[in-house]
mmCIF file of C-alpha atoms and ligand atoms in Angstrom:
data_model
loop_
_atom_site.group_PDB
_atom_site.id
_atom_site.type_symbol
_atom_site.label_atom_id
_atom_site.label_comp_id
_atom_site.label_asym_id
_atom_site.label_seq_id
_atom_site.Cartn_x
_atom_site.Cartn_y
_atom_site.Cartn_z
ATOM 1 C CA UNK M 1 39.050 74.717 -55.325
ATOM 2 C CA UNK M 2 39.199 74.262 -51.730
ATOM 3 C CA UNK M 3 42.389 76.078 -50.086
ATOM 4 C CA UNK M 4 43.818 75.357 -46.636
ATOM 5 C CA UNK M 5 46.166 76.957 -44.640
ATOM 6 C CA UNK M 6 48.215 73.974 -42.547
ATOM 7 C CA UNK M 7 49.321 76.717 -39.663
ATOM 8 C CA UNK M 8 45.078 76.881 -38.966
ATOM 9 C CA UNK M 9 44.371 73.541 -39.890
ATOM 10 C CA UNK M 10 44.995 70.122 -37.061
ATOM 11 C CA UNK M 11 47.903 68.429 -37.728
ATOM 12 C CA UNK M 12 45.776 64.747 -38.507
ATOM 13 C CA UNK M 13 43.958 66.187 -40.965
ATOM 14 C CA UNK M 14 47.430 68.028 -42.704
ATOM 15 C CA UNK M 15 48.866 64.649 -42.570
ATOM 16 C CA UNK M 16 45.933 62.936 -44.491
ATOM 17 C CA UNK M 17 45.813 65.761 -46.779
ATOM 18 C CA UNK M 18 49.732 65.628 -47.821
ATOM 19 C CA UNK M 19 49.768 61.812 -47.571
ATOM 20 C CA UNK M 20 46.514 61.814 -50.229
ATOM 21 C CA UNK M 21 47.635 64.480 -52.562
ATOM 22 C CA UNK M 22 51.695 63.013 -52.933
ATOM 23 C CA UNK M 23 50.968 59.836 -54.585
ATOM 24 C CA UNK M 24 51.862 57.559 -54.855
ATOM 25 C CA UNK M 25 55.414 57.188 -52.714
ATOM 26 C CA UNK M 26 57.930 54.468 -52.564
ATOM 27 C CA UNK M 27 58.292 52.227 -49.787
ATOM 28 C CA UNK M 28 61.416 52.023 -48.279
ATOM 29 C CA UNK M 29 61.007 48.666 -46.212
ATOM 30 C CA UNK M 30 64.060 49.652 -43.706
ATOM 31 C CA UNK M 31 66.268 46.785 -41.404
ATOM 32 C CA UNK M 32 67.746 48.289 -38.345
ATOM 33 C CA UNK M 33 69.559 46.824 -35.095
ATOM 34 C CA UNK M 34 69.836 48.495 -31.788
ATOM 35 C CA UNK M 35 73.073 48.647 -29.475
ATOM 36 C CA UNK M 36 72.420 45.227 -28.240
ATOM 37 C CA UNK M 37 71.333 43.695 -32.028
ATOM 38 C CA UNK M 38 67.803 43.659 -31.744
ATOM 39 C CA UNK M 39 66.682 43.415 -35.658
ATOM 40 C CA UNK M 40 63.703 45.750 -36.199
ATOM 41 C CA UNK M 41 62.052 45.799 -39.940
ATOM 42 C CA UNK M 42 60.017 48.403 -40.717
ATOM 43 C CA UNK M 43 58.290 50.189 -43.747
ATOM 44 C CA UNK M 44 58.337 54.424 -44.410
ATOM 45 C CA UNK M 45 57.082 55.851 -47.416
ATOM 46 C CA UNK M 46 58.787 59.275 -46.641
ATOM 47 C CA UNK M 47 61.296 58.166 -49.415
ATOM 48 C CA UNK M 48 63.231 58.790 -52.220
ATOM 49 C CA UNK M 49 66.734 58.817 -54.218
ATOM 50 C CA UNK M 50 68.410 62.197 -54.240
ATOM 51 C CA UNK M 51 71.775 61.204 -55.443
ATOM 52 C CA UNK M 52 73.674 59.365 -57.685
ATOM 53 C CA UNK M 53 77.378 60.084 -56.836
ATOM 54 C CA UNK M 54 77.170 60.065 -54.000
ATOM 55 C CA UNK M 55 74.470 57.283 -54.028
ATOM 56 C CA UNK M 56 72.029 59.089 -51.467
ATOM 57 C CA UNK M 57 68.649 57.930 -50.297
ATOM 58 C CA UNK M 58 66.607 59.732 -47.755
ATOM 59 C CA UNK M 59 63.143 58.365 -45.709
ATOM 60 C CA UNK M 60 61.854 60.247 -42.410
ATOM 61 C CA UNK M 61 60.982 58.043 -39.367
ATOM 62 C CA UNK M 62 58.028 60.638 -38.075
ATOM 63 C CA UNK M 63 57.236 61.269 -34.519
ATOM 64 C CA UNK M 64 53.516 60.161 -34.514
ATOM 65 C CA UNK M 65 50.863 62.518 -34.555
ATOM 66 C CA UNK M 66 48.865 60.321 -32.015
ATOM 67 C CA UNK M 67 50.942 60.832 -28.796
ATOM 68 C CA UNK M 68 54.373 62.732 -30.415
ATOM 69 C CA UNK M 69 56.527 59.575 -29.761
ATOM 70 C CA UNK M 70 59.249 58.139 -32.019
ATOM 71 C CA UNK M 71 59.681 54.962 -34.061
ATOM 72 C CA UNK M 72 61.971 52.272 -33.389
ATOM 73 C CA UNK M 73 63.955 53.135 -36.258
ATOM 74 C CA UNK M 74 64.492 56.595 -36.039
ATOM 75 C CA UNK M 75 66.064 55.562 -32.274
ATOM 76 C CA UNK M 76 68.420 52.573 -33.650
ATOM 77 C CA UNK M 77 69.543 54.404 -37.167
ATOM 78 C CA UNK M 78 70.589 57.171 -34.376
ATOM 79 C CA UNK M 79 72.548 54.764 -32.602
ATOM 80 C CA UNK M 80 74.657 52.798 -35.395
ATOM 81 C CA UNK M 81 74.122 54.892 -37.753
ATOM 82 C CA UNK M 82 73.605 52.026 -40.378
ATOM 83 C CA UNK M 83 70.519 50.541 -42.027
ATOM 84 C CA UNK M 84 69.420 48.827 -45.260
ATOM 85 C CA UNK M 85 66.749 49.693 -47.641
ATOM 86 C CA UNK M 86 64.771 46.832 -49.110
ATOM 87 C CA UNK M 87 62.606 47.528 -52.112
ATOM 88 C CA UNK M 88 59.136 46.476 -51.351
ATOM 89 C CA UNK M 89 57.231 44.231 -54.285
ATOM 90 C CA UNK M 90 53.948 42.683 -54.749
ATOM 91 C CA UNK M 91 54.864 39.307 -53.931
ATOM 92 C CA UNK M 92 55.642 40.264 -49.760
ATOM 93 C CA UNK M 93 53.182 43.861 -49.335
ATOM 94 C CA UNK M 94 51.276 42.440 -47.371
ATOM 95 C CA UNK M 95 54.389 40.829 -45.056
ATOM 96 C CA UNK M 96 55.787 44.675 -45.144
ATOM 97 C CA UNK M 97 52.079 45.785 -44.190
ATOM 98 C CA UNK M 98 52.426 43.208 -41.153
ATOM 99 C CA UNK M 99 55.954 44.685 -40.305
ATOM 100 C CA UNK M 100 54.430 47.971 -39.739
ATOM 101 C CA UNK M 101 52.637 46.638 -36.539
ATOM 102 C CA UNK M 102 53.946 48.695 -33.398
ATOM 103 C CA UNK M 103 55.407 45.823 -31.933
ATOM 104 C CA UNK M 104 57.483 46.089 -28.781
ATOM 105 C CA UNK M 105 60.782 47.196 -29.004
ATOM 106 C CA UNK M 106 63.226 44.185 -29.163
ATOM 107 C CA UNK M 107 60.480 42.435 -31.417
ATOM 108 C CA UNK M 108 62.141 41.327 -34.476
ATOM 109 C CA UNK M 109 59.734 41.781 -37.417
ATOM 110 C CA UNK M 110 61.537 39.524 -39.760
ATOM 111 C CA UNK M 111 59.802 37.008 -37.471
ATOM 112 C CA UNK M 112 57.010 38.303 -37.230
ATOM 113 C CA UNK M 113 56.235 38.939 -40.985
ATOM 114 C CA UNK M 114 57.472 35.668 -41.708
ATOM 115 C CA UNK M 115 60.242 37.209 -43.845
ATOM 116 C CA UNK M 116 64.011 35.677 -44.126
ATOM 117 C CA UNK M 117 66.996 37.781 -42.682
ATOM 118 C CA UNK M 118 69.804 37.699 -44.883
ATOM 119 C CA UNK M 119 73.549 38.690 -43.681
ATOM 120 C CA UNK M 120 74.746 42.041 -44.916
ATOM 121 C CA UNK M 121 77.896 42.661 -45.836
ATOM 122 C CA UNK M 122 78.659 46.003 -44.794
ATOM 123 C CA UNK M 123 76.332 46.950 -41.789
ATOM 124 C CA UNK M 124 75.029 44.258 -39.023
ATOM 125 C CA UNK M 125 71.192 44.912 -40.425
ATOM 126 C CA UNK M 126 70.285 42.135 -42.123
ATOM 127 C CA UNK M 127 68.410 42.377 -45.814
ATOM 128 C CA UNK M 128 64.799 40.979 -46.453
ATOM 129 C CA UNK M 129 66.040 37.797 -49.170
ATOM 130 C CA UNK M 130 62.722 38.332 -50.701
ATOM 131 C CA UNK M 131 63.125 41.839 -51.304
ATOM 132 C CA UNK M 132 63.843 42.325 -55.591
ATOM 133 C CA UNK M 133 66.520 45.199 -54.206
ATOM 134 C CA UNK M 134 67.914 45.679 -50.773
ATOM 135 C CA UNK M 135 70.835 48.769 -50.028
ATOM 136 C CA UNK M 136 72.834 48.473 -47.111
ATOM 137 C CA UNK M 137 73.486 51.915 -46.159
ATOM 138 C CA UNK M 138 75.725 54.632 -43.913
ATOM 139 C CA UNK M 139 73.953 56.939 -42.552
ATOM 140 C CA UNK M 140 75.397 60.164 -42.772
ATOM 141 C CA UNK M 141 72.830 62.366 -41.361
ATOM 142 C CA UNK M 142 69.753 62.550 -38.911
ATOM 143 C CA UNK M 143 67.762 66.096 -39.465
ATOM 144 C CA UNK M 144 65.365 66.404 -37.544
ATOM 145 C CA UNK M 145 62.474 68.653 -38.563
ATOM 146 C CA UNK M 146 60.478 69.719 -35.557
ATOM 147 C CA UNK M 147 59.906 68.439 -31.731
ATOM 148 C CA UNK M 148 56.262 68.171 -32.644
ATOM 149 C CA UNK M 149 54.051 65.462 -33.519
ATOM 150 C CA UNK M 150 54.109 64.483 -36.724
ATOM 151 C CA UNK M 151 57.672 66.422 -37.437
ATOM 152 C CA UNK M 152 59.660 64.051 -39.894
ATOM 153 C CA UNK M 153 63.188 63.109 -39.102
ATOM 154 C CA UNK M 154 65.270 63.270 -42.672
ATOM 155 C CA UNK M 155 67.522 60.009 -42.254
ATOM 156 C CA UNK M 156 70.218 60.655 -44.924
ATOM 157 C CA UNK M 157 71.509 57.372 -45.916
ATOM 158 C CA UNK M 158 74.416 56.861 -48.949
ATOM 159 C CA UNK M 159 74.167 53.135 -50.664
ATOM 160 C CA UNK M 160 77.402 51.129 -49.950
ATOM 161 C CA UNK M 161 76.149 47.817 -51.723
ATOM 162 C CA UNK M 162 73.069 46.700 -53.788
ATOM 163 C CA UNK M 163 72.383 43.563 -54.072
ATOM 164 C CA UNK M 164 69.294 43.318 -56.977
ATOM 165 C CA UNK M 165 67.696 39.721 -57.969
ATOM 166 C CA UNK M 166 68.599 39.078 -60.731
ATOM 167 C CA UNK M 167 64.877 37.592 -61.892
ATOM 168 C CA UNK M 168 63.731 41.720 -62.323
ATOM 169 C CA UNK M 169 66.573 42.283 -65.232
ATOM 170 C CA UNK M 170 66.120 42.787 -68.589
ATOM 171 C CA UNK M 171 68.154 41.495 -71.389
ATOM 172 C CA UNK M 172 70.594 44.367 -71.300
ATOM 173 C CA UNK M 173 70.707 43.720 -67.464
ATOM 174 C CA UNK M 174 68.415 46.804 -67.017
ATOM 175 C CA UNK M 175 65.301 46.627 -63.853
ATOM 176 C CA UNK M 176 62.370 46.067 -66.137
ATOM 177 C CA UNK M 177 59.451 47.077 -64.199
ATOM 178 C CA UNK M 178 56.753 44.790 -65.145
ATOM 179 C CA UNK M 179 59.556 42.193 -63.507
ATOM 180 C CA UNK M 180 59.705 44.744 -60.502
ATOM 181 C CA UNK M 181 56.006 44.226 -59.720
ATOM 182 C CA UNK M 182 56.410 47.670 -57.189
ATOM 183 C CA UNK M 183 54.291 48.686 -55.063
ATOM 184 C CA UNK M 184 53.678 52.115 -53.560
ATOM 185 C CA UNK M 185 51.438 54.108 -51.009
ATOM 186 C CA UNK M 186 48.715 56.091 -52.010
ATOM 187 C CA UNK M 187 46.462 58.149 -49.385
ATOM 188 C CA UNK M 188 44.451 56.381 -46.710
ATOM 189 C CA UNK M 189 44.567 52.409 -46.726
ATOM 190 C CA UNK M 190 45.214 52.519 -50.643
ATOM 191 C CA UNK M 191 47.986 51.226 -52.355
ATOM 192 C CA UNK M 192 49.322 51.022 -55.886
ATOM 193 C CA UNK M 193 50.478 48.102 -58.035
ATOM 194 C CA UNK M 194 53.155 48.860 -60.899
ATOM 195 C CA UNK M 195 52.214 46.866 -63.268
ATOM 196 C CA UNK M 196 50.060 46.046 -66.530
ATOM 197 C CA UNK M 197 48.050 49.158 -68.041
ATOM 198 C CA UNK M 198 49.552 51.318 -64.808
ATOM 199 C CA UNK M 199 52.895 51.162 -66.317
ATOM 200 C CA UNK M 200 53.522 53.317 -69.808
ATOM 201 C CA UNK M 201 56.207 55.134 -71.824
ATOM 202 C CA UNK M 202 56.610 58.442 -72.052
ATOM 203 C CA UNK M 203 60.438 59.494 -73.936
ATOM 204 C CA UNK M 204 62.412 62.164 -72.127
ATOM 205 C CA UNK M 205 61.519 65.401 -74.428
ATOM 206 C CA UNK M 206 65.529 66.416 -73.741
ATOM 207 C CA UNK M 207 66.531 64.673 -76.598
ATOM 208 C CA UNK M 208 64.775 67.022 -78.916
ATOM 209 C CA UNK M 209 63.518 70.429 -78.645
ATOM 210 C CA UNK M 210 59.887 70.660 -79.187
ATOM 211 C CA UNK M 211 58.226 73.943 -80.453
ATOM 212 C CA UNK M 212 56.335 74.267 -77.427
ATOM 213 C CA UNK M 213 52.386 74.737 -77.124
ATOM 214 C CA UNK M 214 52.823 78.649 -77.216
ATOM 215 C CA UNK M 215 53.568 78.161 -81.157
ATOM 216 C CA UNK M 216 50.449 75.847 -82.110
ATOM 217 C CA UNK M 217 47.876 78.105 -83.713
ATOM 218 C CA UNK M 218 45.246 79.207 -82.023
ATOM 219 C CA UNK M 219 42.341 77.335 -83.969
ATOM 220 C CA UNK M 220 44.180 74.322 -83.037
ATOM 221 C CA UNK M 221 45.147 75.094 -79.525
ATOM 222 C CA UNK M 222 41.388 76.499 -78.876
ATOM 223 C CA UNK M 223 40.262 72.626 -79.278
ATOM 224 C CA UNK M 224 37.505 71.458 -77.156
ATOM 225 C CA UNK M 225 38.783 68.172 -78.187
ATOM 226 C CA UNK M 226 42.244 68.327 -77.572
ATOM 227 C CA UNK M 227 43.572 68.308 -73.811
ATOM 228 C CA UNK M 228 46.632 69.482 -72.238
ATOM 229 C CA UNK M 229 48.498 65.921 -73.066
ATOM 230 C CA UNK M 230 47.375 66.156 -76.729
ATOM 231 C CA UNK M 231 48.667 69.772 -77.130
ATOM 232 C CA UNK M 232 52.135 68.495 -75.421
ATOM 233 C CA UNK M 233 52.512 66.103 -77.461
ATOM 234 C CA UNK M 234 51.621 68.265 -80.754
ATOM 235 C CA UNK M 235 54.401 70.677 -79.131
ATOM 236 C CA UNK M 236 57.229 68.036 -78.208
ATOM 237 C CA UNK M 237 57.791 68.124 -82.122
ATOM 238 C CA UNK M 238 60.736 69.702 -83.382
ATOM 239 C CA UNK M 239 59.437 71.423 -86.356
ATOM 240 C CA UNK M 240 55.955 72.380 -87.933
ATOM 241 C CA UNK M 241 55.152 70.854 -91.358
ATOM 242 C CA UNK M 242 55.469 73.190 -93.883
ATOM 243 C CA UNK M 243 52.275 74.413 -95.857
ATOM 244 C CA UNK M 244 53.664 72.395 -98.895
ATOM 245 C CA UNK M 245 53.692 69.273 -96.736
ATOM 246 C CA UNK M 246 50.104 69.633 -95.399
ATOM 247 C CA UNK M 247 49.035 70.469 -99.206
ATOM 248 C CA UNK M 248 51.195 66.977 -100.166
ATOM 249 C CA UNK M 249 49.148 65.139 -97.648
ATOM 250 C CA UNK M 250 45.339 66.300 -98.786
ATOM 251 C CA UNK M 251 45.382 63.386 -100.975
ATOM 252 C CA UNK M 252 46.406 60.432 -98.408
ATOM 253 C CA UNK M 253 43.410 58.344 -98.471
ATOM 254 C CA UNK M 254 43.178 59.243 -94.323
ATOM 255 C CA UNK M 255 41.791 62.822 -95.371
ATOM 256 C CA UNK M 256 40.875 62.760 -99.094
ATOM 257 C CA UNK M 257 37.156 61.439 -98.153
ATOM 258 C CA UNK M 258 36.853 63.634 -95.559
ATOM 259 C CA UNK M 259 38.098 67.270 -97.713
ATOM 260 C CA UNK M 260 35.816 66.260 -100.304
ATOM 261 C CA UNK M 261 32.867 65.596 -98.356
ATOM 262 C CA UNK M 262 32.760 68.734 -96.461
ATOM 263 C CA UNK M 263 34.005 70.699 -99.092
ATOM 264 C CA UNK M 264 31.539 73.126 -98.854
ATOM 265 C CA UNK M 265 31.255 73.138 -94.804
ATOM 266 C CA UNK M 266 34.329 74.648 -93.229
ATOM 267 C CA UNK M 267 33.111 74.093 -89.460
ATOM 268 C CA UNK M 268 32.200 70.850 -90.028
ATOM 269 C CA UNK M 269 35.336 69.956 -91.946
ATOM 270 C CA UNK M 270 37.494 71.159 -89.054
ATOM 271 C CA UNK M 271 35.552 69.337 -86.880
ATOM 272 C CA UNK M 272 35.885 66.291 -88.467
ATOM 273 C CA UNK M 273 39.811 66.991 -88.885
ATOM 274 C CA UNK M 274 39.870 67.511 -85.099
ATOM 275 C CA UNK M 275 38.609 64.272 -84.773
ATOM 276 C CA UNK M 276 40.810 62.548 -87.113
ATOM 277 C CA UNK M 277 43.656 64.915 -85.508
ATOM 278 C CA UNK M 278 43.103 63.197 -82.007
ATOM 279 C CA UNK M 279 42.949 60.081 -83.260
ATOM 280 C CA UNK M 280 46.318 60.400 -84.541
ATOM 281 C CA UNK M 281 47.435 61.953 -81.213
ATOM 282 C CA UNK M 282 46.492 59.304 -79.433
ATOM 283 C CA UNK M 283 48.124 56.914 -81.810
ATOM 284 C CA UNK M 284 51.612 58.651 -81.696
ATOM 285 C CA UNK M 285 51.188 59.243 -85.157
ATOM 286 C CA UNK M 286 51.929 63.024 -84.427
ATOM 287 C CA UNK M 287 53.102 64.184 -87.630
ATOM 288 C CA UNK M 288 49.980 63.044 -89.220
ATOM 289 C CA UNK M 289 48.114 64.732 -86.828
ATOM 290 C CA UNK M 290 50.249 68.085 -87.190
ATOM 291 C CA UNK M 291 48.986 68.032 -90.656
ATOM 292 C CA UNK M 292 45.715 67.113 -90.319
ATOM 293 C CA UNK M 293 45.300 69.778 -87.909
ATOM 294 C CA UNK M 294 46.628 72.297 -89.834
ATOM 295 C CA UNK M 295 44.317 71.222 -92.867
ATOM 296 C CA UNK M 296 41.437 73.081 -90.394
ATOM 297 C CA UNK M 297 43.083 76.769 -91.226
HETATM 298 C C1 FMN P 301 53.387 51.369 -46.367
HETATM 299 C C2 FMN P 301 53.692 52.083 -45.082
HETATM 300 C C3 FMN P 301 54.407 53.253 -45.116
HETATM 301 C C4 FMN P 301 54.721 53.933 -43.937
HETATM 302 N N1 FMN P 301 55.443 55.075 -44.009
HETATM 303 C C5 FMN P 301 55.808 55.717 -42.890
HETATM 304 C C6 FMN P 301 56.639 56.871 -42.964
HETATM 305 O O1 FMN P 301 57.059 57.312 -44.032
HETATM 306 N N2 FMN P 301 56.979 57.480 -41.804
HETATM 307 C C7 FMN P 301 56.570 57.000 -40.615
HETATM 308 O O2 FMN P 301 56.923 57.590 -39.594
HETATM 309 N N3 FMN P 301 55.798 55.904 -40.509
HETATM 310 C C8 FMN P 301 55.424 55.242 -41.612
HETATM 311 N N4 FMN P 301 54.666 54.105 -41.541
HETATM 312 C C9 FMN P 301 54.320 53.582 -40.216
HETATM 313 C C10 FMN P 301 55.490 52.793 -39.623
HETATM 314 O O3 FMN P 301 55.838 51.717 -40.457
HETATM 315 C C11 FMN P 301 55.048 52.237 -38.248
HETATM 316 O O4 FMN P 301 54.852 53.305 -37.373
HETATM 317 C C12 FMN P 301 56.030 51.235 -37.664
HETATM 318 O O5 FMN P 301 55.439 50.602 -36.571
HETATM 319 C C13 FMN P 301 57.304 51.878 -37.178
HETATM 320 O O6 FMN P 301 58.080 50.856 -36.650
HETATM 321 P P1 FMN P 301 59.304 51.056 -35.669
HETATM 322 O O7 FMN P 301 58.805 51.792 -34.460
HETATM 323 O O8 FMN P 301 59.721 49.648 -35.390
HETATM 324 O O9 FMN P 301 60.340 51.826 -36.409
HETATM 325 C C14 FMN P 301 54.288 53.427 -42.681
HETATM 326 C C15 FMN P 301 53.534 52.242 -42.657
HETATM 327 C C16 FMN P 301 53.231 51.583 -43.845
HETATM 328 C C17 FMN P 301 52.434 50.314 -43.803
#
């Protein structure tokens, strides 16, 4: 394990670090105007939702490490104190990758990135019409969090309207996220599509109360061939099967063959249940493998 200490470390390298390590990050692909109505589009991955009611959204414009100068963005949200947050998607990433050109101020990036402005209705930004979800927002705070370069500015934004296309809903009028097709930023030039094998289930554990890993015996928890997602999910179930259950279940065809074979080899039989065990894991069949498992005693 390598261990670095940011105060005694240059601020590029810091940056890469944190940028490669918290990934990946949403894009906020943010609309501005200046004082005079200049339309600036540009994209920040310094974002996230922190808020439901009040619907609050936060990304940080940074002063650039290069020369300690400020973005466009940070300089117009400061001035009308509105913007709107479009949702960036496969279909236009590499339009929002073309946005993030320093252009000269006054250069309107919708142009340039060959994207369509689309009147708001509550704030004079427009929204990107390809964008799956755009926010208009109210800015309610600027923080800034250093003079330095590469000091973040928190831009504190609370959602007055979402508009959402309505091709990314579900049935139940839910974002499904295969529709969503999001992309984020990863470390570097790297990038990450939401979709396919990338995107999988995992259900909240609040709605039960596992055991916990602490109470899986050790001869199971000792595994070699269990990891620290197997032995979660072993300990996101509510109860243990009792001895009587795993005693029931010695003569499912899964694990008769298997007792009877190494009847006389107790390693080897727990072995081979650990196996089976995994298996099971990795099917969601957990219960099986609880019992399986426990046949190794
Ligand atoms: C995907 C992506 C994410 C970015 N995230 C940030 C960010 O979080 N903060 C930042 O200061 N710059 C970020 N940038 C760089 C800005 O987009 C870039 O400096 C842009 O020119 C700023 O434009 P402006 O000066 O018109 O506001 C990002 C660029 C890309 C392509």
């Amino acid at each position: 394990m390598k261990t670095i200490n940011p105060k005694e470390t240059k601020t590029a390298e810091v940056h890469a670090l944190l940028l490669g390590a918290i990934a990946p990050r949403p894009i906020a692909f943010a609309s501005t105007v200046d004082e005079k109505g200049n339309v600036n589009l540009s994209p920040f991955s310094f974002f996230n939702v922190f808020s439901a009611k009040p619907p609050i959204v936060v990304f940080s414009p940074a002063r650039r490490v290069r020369d300690n100068t400020s973005k466009h963005t940070l300089e117009n949200v400061e001035t009308t104190r509105e913007v709107v947050i479009n949702i960036c998607n496969y279909d236009i990433v590499e339009q929002m990758s073309l946005a993030s050109t320093e252009y000269d101020k006054g250069i309107n990036e919708f142009i340039k990135s060959g994207l369509t402005p689309e009147p708001s209705v509550m704030v004079k930004a427009p929204w990107v019409k390809e964008a799956p979800v755009a926010m208009e927002c109210r800015v309610n705070e600027v923080i800034s969090l250093g003079p330095d370069g590469g000091a973040g500015n928190l831009v504190i934004c609370e959602v007055l309207l979402i508009h959402v296309n309505e091709n990314i809903l579900n049935e139940e009028g839910k974002i499904d996220p295969y529709k969503l097709d999001a992309v984020a930023r990863m470390g570097g030039d790297y990038y990450l599509r939401a979709n396919g094998d990338s995107i999988f289930e995992l259900p909240k554990p609040v709605r039960n109360k596992g055991v916990g890993v602490d109470q899986i015996p050790d001869f199971i928890r000792n595994s070699k061939l269990l990891t620290g997602n197997h032995l979660a999910r072993l300990g996101n179930t509510e109860v243990i099967p009792t001895a009587e259950e795993v005693e029931a279940f010695k003569s499912d065809p899964l694990v008769s063959y298997t007792l009877s074979k190494y009847v006389h080899d107790k390693a080897q039989l727990r072995a081979e249940l650990e196996k089976l065990g995994k298996k099971l894991l990795d099917d969601h069949q957990v219960l099986a493998a609880w019992k399986v498992l426990l046949m190794g005693e």
